[in-house]
Amino acid sequence: MTADLSHIRNFGICAHIDAGKTTVSERILFYTGKNYKIGEVHEGTATMDFLQEEQERGITIQSAATTCPWECHGQEYKINLIDTPGHVDFTIEVERSLRVLDGAVAVFDGKEGVEAQSETVWRQADRYRVPRLCFVNKMDKLGASFDFSFATIKSRLGANGIPIQYPIGVGNEFVGIIDLVRMKALYFEGDQGEITKEKPIPEEWMDIAKKWHHDMVEKAAELDDHLMDKYLHEQPISEEEVKAALRKGTISRACYPVLCGAALRNMGVQALLDAVVDYLPAPTEKPEVEGTDPLDKNFTGERSYLRIGSGNRIREHYTISRGTQPESVTVIGDDNYIMTSGHIAHNARVGSNCVIASTSLVAGYVVVEDGALDIG
């Protein structure tokens, strides 16, 4: 039987270290029924951190993938999830994961907001044109602030974030979430937060909810001409119209819905899964992947900048040392002297600032030619 691709979501979780990525992943495994119990990072029992080094250090080193089911709006969906590392030393794992993902959830610490590695993974996702949701985690943390975290998403990432949830309280007083699309309060009950209860928004939170709801509708209207026309004429806008506009904007990367919760306290993860289904694209909604023939002489790949440190003569032909497989590259010498692949700029000398264009060059490789030229 052929799988319905519209009911598949391929997404990853990425963030700065200790923002709670793996904790979110473990809750996803539990609430979808993939695991019968919740694994904890600090106890070394997380399913997604399967390496011994990961369990001992409490960090993710290698990306881990899993598949789990999720029922949303009365329909069964297949969730393909990749949990990525947050430490800068393993950022290449994030890179290779984003290359194949249809969407991503960027997790932020509710107290710290956008951090250094948050910016790095965000730029990586931009490079591969990956639609994203933002999840402000750890709202139960002392000093947490949704408003501050949201402000850093706008200021440091330059992203058009649109909050679709708002926390009911912060720190020890964090008790639930306001769904700004449906204007309902969500509470997570049971020993492990497995029961989601939907209730009216508390009266003391209604004014705040209306303000954020108005801002959300206005931002959603900017994404759709028909919706903007209705908004300007003060006509009612339905929940379905708002969700359709947000989905359209998310897939085109014109906006990034912002959610919140506290994964360690088992709050907000089920609503996050619903948002993954509602706003992130199915495989059929992503454009075809375009490849490049590495043997194409017109393709040079990314450029790496370096300075010639030593060497007293330059030969006409040379290779780049890359393990056991030498690879021809192009060197662009100073004075804008450009040569074709397989040759070098003959005016390049010690102290010259050069550019190497290669299909796979990365930092740390050394260009050699019979020991005549040593670049470092």
GROMACS .gro file of C-alpha atoms in nm:
model
  376
    1MET     CA    1   0.000   0.000   0.000
    2THR     CA    2   0.138   0.339  -0.103
    3ALA     CA    3   0.189   0.579   0.186
    4ASP     CA    4   0.001   0.911   0.181
    5LEU     CA    5   0.287   1.159   0.166
    6SER     CA    6   0.061   1.442   0.284
    7HIS     CA    7   0.046   1.263   0.620
    8ILE     CA    8   0.422   1.253   0.668
    9ARG     CA    9   0.632   1.515   0.848
   10ASN     CA   10   1.012   1.502   0.829
   11PHE     CA   11   1.154   1.746   1.081
   12GLY     CA   12   1.447   1.795   1.314
   13ILE     CA   13   1.505   1.965   1.647
   14CYS     CA   14   1.797   2.206   1.671
   15ALA     CA   15   1.914   2.461   1.925
   16HIS     CA   16   2.194   2.591   2.145
   17ILE     CA   17   2.336   2.339   2.391
   18ASP     CA   18   2.119   2.283   2.702
   19ALA     CA   19   1.811   2.448   2.552
   20GLY     CA   20   1.626   2.118   2.595
   21LYS     CA   21   1.627   1.960   2.248
   22THR     CA   22   1.669   1.600   2.359
   23THR     CA   23   1.424   1.652   2.646
   24VAL     CA   24   1.166   1.763   2.390
   25SER     CA   25   1.251   1.463   2.171
   26GLU     CA   26   1.207   1.220   2.461
   27ARG     CA   27   0.862   1.363   2.535
   28ILE     CA   28   0.769   1.326   2.169
   29LEU     CA   29   0.866   0.958   2.182
   30PHE     CA   30   0.659   0.907   2.495
   31TYR     CA   31   0.345   1.094   2.392
   32THR     CA   32   0.337   0.930   2.048
   33GLY     CA   33   0.359   0.587   2.210
   34LYS     CA   34   0.702   0.509   2.067
   35ASN     CA   35   0.843   0.465   2.420
   36TYR     CA   36   0.659   0.334   2.724
   37LYS     CA   37   0.853   0.559   2.961
   38ILE     CA   38   1.027   0.897   2.946
   39GLY     CA   39   1.405   0.894   2.917
   40GLU     CA   40   1.591   1.173   3.095
   41VAL     CA   41   1.914   1.333   2.975
   42HIS     CA   42   2.042   1.406   3.327
   43GLU     CA   43   1.992   1.041   3.423
   44GLY     CA   44   2.166   0.907   3.113
   45THR     CA   45   1.852   0.722   3.003
   46ALA     CA   46   1.756   0.926   2.696
   47THR     CA   47   1.674   0.707   2.398
   48MET     CA   48   1.805   0.957   2.143
   49ASP     CA   49   2.141   0.987   2.324
   50PHE     CA   50   2.242   0.627   2.258
   51LEU     CA   51   2.622   0.664   2.260
   52GLN     CA   52   2.800   0.593   2.589
   53GLU     CA   53   2.982   0.928   2.566
   54GLU     CA   54   2.648   1.107   2.528
   55GLN     CA   55   2.498   0.934   2.829
   56GLU     CA   56   2.802   1.008   3.046
   57ARG     CA   57   2.826   1.375   2.949
   58GLY     CA   58   2.456   1.453   2.915
   59ILE     CA   59   2.499   1.608   2.569
   60THR     CA   60   2.410   1.506   2.215
   61ILE     CA   61   2.713   1.426   1.999
   62GLN     CA   62   2.564   1.245   1.701
   63SER     CA   63   2.231   1.311   1.530
   64ALA     CA   64   1.972   1.042   1.599
   65ALA     CA   65   1.664   0.962   1.390
   66THR     CA   66   1.341   0.784   1.475
   67THR     CA   67   0.988   0.738   1.343
   68CYS     CA   68   0.670   0.762   1.546
   69PRO     CA   69   0.294   0.798   1.488
   70TRP     CA   70   0.081   1.096   1.587
   71GLU     CA   71  -0.295   1.144   1.569
   72CYS     CA   72  -0.405   1.499   1.487
   73HIS     CA   73  -0.753   1.620   1.387
   74GLY     CA   74  -0.872   1.260   1.384
   75GLN     CA   75  -0.611   1.149   1.129
   76GLU     CA   76  -0.296   0.943   1.168
   77TYR     CA   77   0.036   1.105   1.076
   78LYS     CA   78   0.387   0.962   1.048
   79ILE     CA   79   0.652   1.169   1.223
   80ASN     CA   80   1.016   1.125   1.116
   81LEU     CA   81   1.225   1.303   1.379
   82ILE     CA   82   1.597   1.387   1.395
   83ASP     CA   83   1.748   1.511   1.721
   84THR     CA   84   2.064   1.714   1.651
   85PRO     CA   85   2.357   1.821   1.873
   86GLY     CA   86   2.370   2.169   2.024
   87HIS     CA   87   2.741   2.192   2.097
   88VAL     CA   88   2.942   2.395   1.847
   89ASP     CA   89   3.201   2.116   1.812
   90PHE     CA   90   2.940   1.890   1.652
   91THR     CA   91   2.763   2.146   1.435
   92ILE     CA   92   2.845   1.948   1.120
   93GLU     CA   93   2.587   1.695   1.245
   94VAL     CA   94   2.326   1.972   1.230
   95GLU     CA   95   2.443   2.065   0.881
   96ARG     CA   96   2.403   1.718   0.735
   97SER     CA   97   2.064   1.673   0.904
   98LEU     CA   98   1.917   2.000   0.778
   99ARG     CA   99   2.021   1.903   0.427
  100VAL     CA  100   1.756   1.629   0.420
  101LEU     CA  101   1.481   1.773   0.643
  102ASP     CA  102   1.152   1.924   0.528
  103GLY     CA  103   1.115   2.134   0.844
  104ALA     CA  104   1.267   2.205   1.183
  105VAL     CA  105   1.179   2.310   1.537
  106ALA     CA  106   1.422   2.564   1.681
  107VAL     CA  107   1.425   2.534   2.061
  108PHE     CA  108   1.517   2.832   2.279
  109ASP     CA  109   1.586   2.862   2.651
  110GLY     CA  110   1.303   3.066   2.802
  111LYS     CA  111   1.546   3.265   3.015
  112GLU     CA  112   1.835   3.311   2.772
  113GLY     CA  113   1.642   3.354   2.448
  114VAL     CA  114   1.859   3.339   2.134
  115GLU     CA  115   2.214   3.224   2.213
  116ALA     CA  116   2.533   3.188   2.009
  117GLN     CA  117   2.467   2.841   1.868
  118SER     CA  118   2.102   2.936   1.813
  119GLU     CA  119   2.225   3.186   1.556
  120THR     CA  120   2.454   2.929   1.396
  121VAL     CA  121   2.186   2.663   1.345
  122TRP     CA  122   1.941   2.929   1.227
  123ARG     CA  123   2.184   3.036   0.954
  124GLN     CA  124   2.237   2.672   0.861
  125ALA     CA  125   1.861   2.628   0.824
  126ASP     CA  126   1.848   2.945   0.613
  127ARG     CA  127   2.117   2.800   0.386
  128TYR     CA  128   1.903   2.494   0.313
  129ARG     CA  129   1.574   2.691   0.305
  130VAL     CA  130   1.417   2.491   0.586
  131PRO     CA  131   1.077   2.609   0.724
  132ARG     CA  132   1.081   2.639   1.103
  133LEU     CA  133   0.874   2.659   1.418
  134CYS     CA  134   1.014   2.827   1.729
  135PHE     CA  135   0.962   2.662   2.068
  136VAL     CA  136   1.045   2.871   2.374
  137ASN     CA  137   1.126   2.600   2.628
  138LYS     CA  138   1.192   2.610   3.004
  139MET     CA  139   0.913   2.855   3.082
  140ASP     CA  140   0.919   2.707   3.433
  141LYS     CA  141   1.277   2.828   3.484
  142LEU     CA  142   1.353   3.106   3.732
  143GLY     CA  143   1.388   3.429   3.535
  144ALA     CA  144   1.215   3.295   3.223
  145SER     CA  145   1.044   3.553   3.002
  146PHE     CA  146   0.849   3.477   2.687
  147ASP     CA  147   0.844   3.845   2.589
  148PHE     CA  148   1.224   3.870   2.616
  149SER     CA  149   1.285   3.545   2.425
  150PHE     CA  150   1.047   3.650   2.149
  151ALA     CA  151   1.220   3.989   2.125
  152THR     CA  152   1.559   3.818   2.075
  153ILE     CA  153   1.415   3.605   1.795
  154LYS     CA  154   1.322   3.923   1.613
  155SER     CA  155   1.631   4.127   1.695
  156ARG     CA  156   1.914   3.869   1.678
  157LEU     CA  157   1.777   3.641   1.409
  158GLY     CA  158   1.587   3.902   1.210
  159ALA     CA  159   1.302   3.652   1.186
  160ASN     CA  160   0.934   3.733   1.139
  161GLY     CA  161   0.822   3.540   1.444
  162ILE     CA  162   0.448   3.516   1.505
  163PRO     CA  163   0.346   3.390   1.852
  164ILE     CA  164   0.057   3.144   1.834
  165GLN     CA  165   0.080   3.059   2.205
  166TYR     CA  166   0.140   3.253   2.524
  167PRO     CA  167   0.235   3.114   2.868
  168ILE     CA  168   0.002   3.129   3.166
  169GLY     CA  169   0.254   3.240   3.426
  170VAL     CA  170   0.633   3.191   3.432
  171GLY     CA  171   0.880   3.020   3.663
  172ASN     CA  172   0.714   2.830   3.945
  173GLU     CA  173   0.384   2.991   3.848
  174PHE     CA  174   0.385   2.849   3.495
  175VAL     CA  175   0.071   2.635   3.481
  176GLY     CA  176  -0.047   2.626   3.122
  177ILE     CA  177  -0.057   2.775   2.773
  178ILE     CA  178  -0.295   3.006   2.590
  179ASP     CA  179  -0.373   2.890   2.236
  180LEU     CA  180  -0.396   3.226   2.058
  181VAL     CA  181  -0.546   3.077   1.739
  182ARG     CA  182  -0.841   2.909   1.911
  183MET     CA  183  -0.840   3.139   2.215
  184LYS     CA  184  -0.842   2.850   2.460
  185ALA     CA  185  -0.631   2.767   2.765
  186LEU     CA  186  -0.439   2.438   2.759
  187TYR     CA  187  -0.342   2.250   3.075
  188PHE     CA  188  -0.137   1.931   3.094
  189GLU     CA  189  -0.245   1.692   3.367
  190GLY     CA  190  -0.164   1.339   3.476
  191ASP     CA  191   0.154   1.202   3.631
  192GLN     CA  192   0.350   1.274   3.312
  193GLY     CA  193   0.144   1.547   3.150
  194GLU     CA  194  -0.019   1.295   2.916
  195ILE     CA  195  -0.368   1.442   2.954
  196THR     CA  196  -0.431   1.769   2.769
  197LYS     CA  197  -0.723   1.966   2.909
  198GLU     CA  198  -0.880   2.253   2.715
  199LYS     CA  199  -1.051   2.520   2.925
  200PRO     CA  200  -1.166   2.882   2.891
  201ILE     CA  201  -0.893   3.142   2.929
  202PRO     CA  202  -0.877   3.270   3.290
  203GLU     CA  203  -1.036   3.612   3.325
  204GLU     CA  204  -0.716   3.771   3.457
  205TRP     CA  205  -0.533   3.663   3.139
  206MET     CA  206  -0.802   3.760   2.890
  207ASP     CA  207  -0.674   4.113   2.815
  208ILE     CA  208  -0.322   3.985   2.745
  209ALA     CA  209  -0.461   3.703   2.531
  210LYS     CA  210  -0.671   3.946   2.324
  211LYS     CA  211  -0.371   4.170   2.262
  212TRP     CA  212  -0.149   3.886   2.140
  213HIS     CA  213  -0.437   3.736   1.940
  214HIS     CA  214  -0.492   4.069   1.764
  215ASP     CA  215  -0.122   4.095   1.682
  216MET     CA  216  -0.121   3.737   1.549
  217VAL     CA  217  -0.423   3.797   1.322
  218GLU     CA  218  -0.269   4.118   1.191
  219LYS     CA  219   0.060   3.942   1.113
  220ALA     CA  220  -0.125   3.650   0.950
  221ALA     CA  221  -0.325   3.893   0.734
  222GLU     CA  222   0.000   4.035   0.599
  223LEU     CA  223   0.076   3.692   0.453
  224ASP     CA  224  -0.241   3.664   0.244
  225ASP     CA  225  -0.404   3.930   0.023
  226HIS     CA  226  -0.757   3.795   0.073
  227LEU     CA  227  -0.710   3.787   0.448
  228MET     CA  228  -0.568   4.140   0.446
  229ASP     CA  229  -0.875   4.263   0.257
  230LYS     CA  230  -1.102   4.111   0.520
  231TYR     CA  231  -0.888   4.254   0.799
  232LEU     CA  232  -0.895   4.607   0.656
  233HIS     CA  233  -1.272   4.590   0.613
  234GLU     CA  234  -1.305   4.463   0.972
  235GLN     CA  235  -1.471   4.142   0.861
  236PRO     CA  236  -1.447   3.835   1.086
  237ILE     CA  237  -1.154   3.603   1.017
  238SER     CA  238  -1.199   3.237   1.100
  239GLU     CA  239  -0.955   3.007   1.277
  240GLU     CA  240  -0.915   2.803   0.959
  241GLU     CA  241  -0.822   3.113   0.758
  242VAL     CA  242  -0.560   3.216   1.013
  243LYS     CA  243  -0.407   2.867   1.018
  244ALA     CA  244  -0.405   2.849   0.637
  245ALA     CA  245  -0.224   3.184   0.614
  246LEU     CA  246   0.029   3.084   0.880
  247ARG     CA  247   0.091   2.752   0.708
  248LYS     CA  248   0.146   2.927   0.376
  249GLY     CA  249   0.384   3.175   0.537
  250THR     CA  250   0.574   2.906   0.727
  251ILE     CA  251   0.635   2.689   0.422
  252SER     CA  252   0.753   2.990   0.221
  253ARG     CA  253   0.966   3.100   0.521
  254ALA     CA  254   0.785   3.435   0.534
  255CYS     CA  255   0.706   3.372   0.902
  256TYR     CA  256   0.797   3.147   1.193
  257PRO     CA  257   0.520   3.051   1.441
  258VAL     CA  258   0.637   3.077   1.802
  259LEU     CA  259   0.518   2.833   2.069
  260CYS     CA  260   0.611   2.781   2.433
  261GLY     CA  261   0.624   2.519   2.706
  262ALA     CA  262   0.836   2.337   2.962
  263ALA     CA  263   0.940   1.996   2.831
  264LEU     CA  264   1.102   1.880   3.155
  265ARG     CA  265   0.772   1.941   3.335
  266ASN     CA  266   0.583   1.770   3.050
  267MET     CA  267   0.401   2.082   2.934
  268GLY     CA  268   0.339   2.194   2.577
  269VAL     CA  269   0.489   1.908   2.374
  270GLN     CA  270   0.156   1.768   2.248
  271ALA     CA  271   0.057   2.113   2.126
  272LEU     CA  272   0.396   2.140   1.955
  273LEU     CA  273   0.331   1.813   1.769
  274ASP     CA  274  -0.006   1.946   1.652
  275ALA     CA  275   0.171   2.258   1.525
  276VAL     CA  276   0.423   2.042   1.336
  277VAL     CA  277   0.132   1.882   1.153
  278ASP     CA  278  -0.054   2.210   1.100
  279TYR     CA  279   0.232   2.432   0.981
  280LEU     CA  280   0.538   2.236   0.866
  281PRO     CA  281   0.533   2.103   0.509
  282ALA     CA  282   0.471   1.751   0.385
  283PRO     CA  283   0.735   1.606   0.148
  284THR     CA  284   0.511   1.692  -0.148
  285GLU     CA  285   0.514   2.061  -0.052
  286LYS     CA  286   0.890   2.098  -0.078
  287PRO     CA  287   1.063   2.173  -0.410
  288GLU     CA  288   1.273   1.908  -0.581
  289VAL     CA  289   1.631   1.880  -0.457
  290GLU     CA  290   1.881   2.021  -0.706
  291GLY     CA  291   2.221   1.856  -0.728
  292THR     CA  292   2.548   1.957  -0.893
  293ASP     CA  293   2.776   1.735  -1.096
  294PRO     CA  294   3.112   1.742  -0.912
  295LEU     CA  295   3.287   1.675  -1.244
  296ASP     CA  296   3.144   1.990  -1.398
  297LYS     CA  297   3.441   2.224  -1.455
  298ASN     CA  298   3.213   2.526  -1.432
  299PHE     CA  299   3.126   2.438  -1.073
  300THR     CA  300   3.370   2.559  -0.810
  301GLY     CA  301   3.173   2.519  -0.489
  302GLU     CA  302   3.241   2.729  -0.181
  303ARG     CA  303   3.550   2.946  -0.145
  304SER     CA  304   3.803   2.919   0.136
  305TYR     CA  305   4.030   3.213   0.215
  306LEU     CA  306   4.391   3.168   0.324
  307ARG     CA  307   4.736   3.324   0.323
  308ILE     CA  308   5.052   3.163   0.186
  309GLY     CA  309   5.279   3.111   0.483
  310SER     CA  310   5.593   2.963   0.326
  311GLY     CA  311   5.741   2.827   0.003
  312ASN     CA  312   5.981   2.968  -0.254
  313ARG     CA  313   5.850   2.841  -0.585
  314ILE     CA  314   5.513   2.759  -0.738
  315ARG     CA  315   5.458   2.487  -0.995
  316GLU     CA  316   5.203   2.503  -1.274
  317HIS     CA  317   5.006   2.200  -1.158
  318TYR     CA  318   4.923   2.096  -0.806
  319THR     CA  319   4.670   1.906  -0.599
  320ILE     CA  320   4.510   1.946  -0.259
  321SER     CA  321   4.578   1.688   0.008
  322ARG     CA  322   4.241   1.543   0.115
  323GLY     CA  323   4.298   1.210   0.280
  324THR     CA  324   4.406   0.959   0.016
  325GLN     CA  325   4.216   1.126  -0.268
  326PRO     CA  326   4.396   1.429  -0.417
  327GLU     CA  327   4.162   1.688  -0.562
  328SER     CA  328   4.232   1.964  -0.814
  329VAL     CA  329   4.143   2.313  -0.699
  330THR     CA  330   4.171   2.669  -0.824
  331VAL     CA  331   4.380   2.931  -0.649
  332ILE     CA  332   4.301   3.298  -0.700
  333GLY     CA  333   4.612   3.501  -0.622
  334ASP     CA  334   4.632   3.858  -0.506
  335ASP     CA  335   4.594   4.133  -0.768
  336ASN     CA  336   4.277   3.951  -0.881
  337TYR     CA  337   4.481   3.708  -1.093
  338ILE     CA  338   4.240   3.419  -1.165
  339MET     CA  339   4.340   3.089  -1.322
  340THR     CA  340   4.128   2.789  -1.427
  341SER     CA  341   4.105   2.462  -1.237
  342GLY     CA  342   4.429   2.266  -1.239
  343HIS     CA  343   4.652   2.575  -1.258
  344ILE     CA  344   4.752   2.837  -1.008
  345ALA     CA  345   4.815   3.209  -1.005
  346HIS     CA  346   5.187   3.238  -1.080
  347ASN     CA  347   5.215   3.571  -0.901
  348ALA     CA  348   5.100   3.417  -0.572
  349ARG     CA  349   5.386   3.432  -0.323
  350VAL     CA  350   5.461   3.423   0.048
  351GLY     CA  351   5.226   3.662   0.222
  352SER     CA  352   4.969   3.654  -0.061
  353ASN     CA  353   4.602   3.641   0.035
  354CYS     CA  354   4.448   3.366  -0.178
  355VAL     CA  355   4.110   3.210  -0.239
  356ILE     CA  356   4.076   2.838  -0.300
  357ALA     CA  357   3.758   2.734  -0.480
  358SER     CA  358   3.676   2.366  -0.438
  359THR     CA  359   3.382   2.131  -0.441
  360SER     CA  360   3.456   2.006  -0.091
  361LEU     CA  361   3.731   2.211   0.069
  362VAL     CA  362   3.706   2.265   0.443
  363ALA     CA  363   3.926   2.436   0.697
  364GLY     CA  364   4.234   2.243   0.796
  365TYR     CA  365   4.343   2.107   0.461
  366VAL     CA  366   4.689   2.198   0.330
  367VAL     CA  367   4.775   2.262  -0.034
  368VAL     CA  368   5.096   2.087  -0.138
  369GLU     CA  369   5.303   2.044  -0.455
  370ASP     CA  370   5.604   1.820  -0.412
  371GLY     CA  371   5.690   2.011  -0.097
  372ALA     CA  372   5.750   2.328  -0.297
  373LEU     CA  373   5.454   2.523  -0.158
  374ASP     CA  374   5.325   2.506   0.196
  375ILE     CA  375   5.011   2.707   0.273
  376GLY     CA  376   4.906   2.755   0.634
   0.00000   0.00000   0.00000
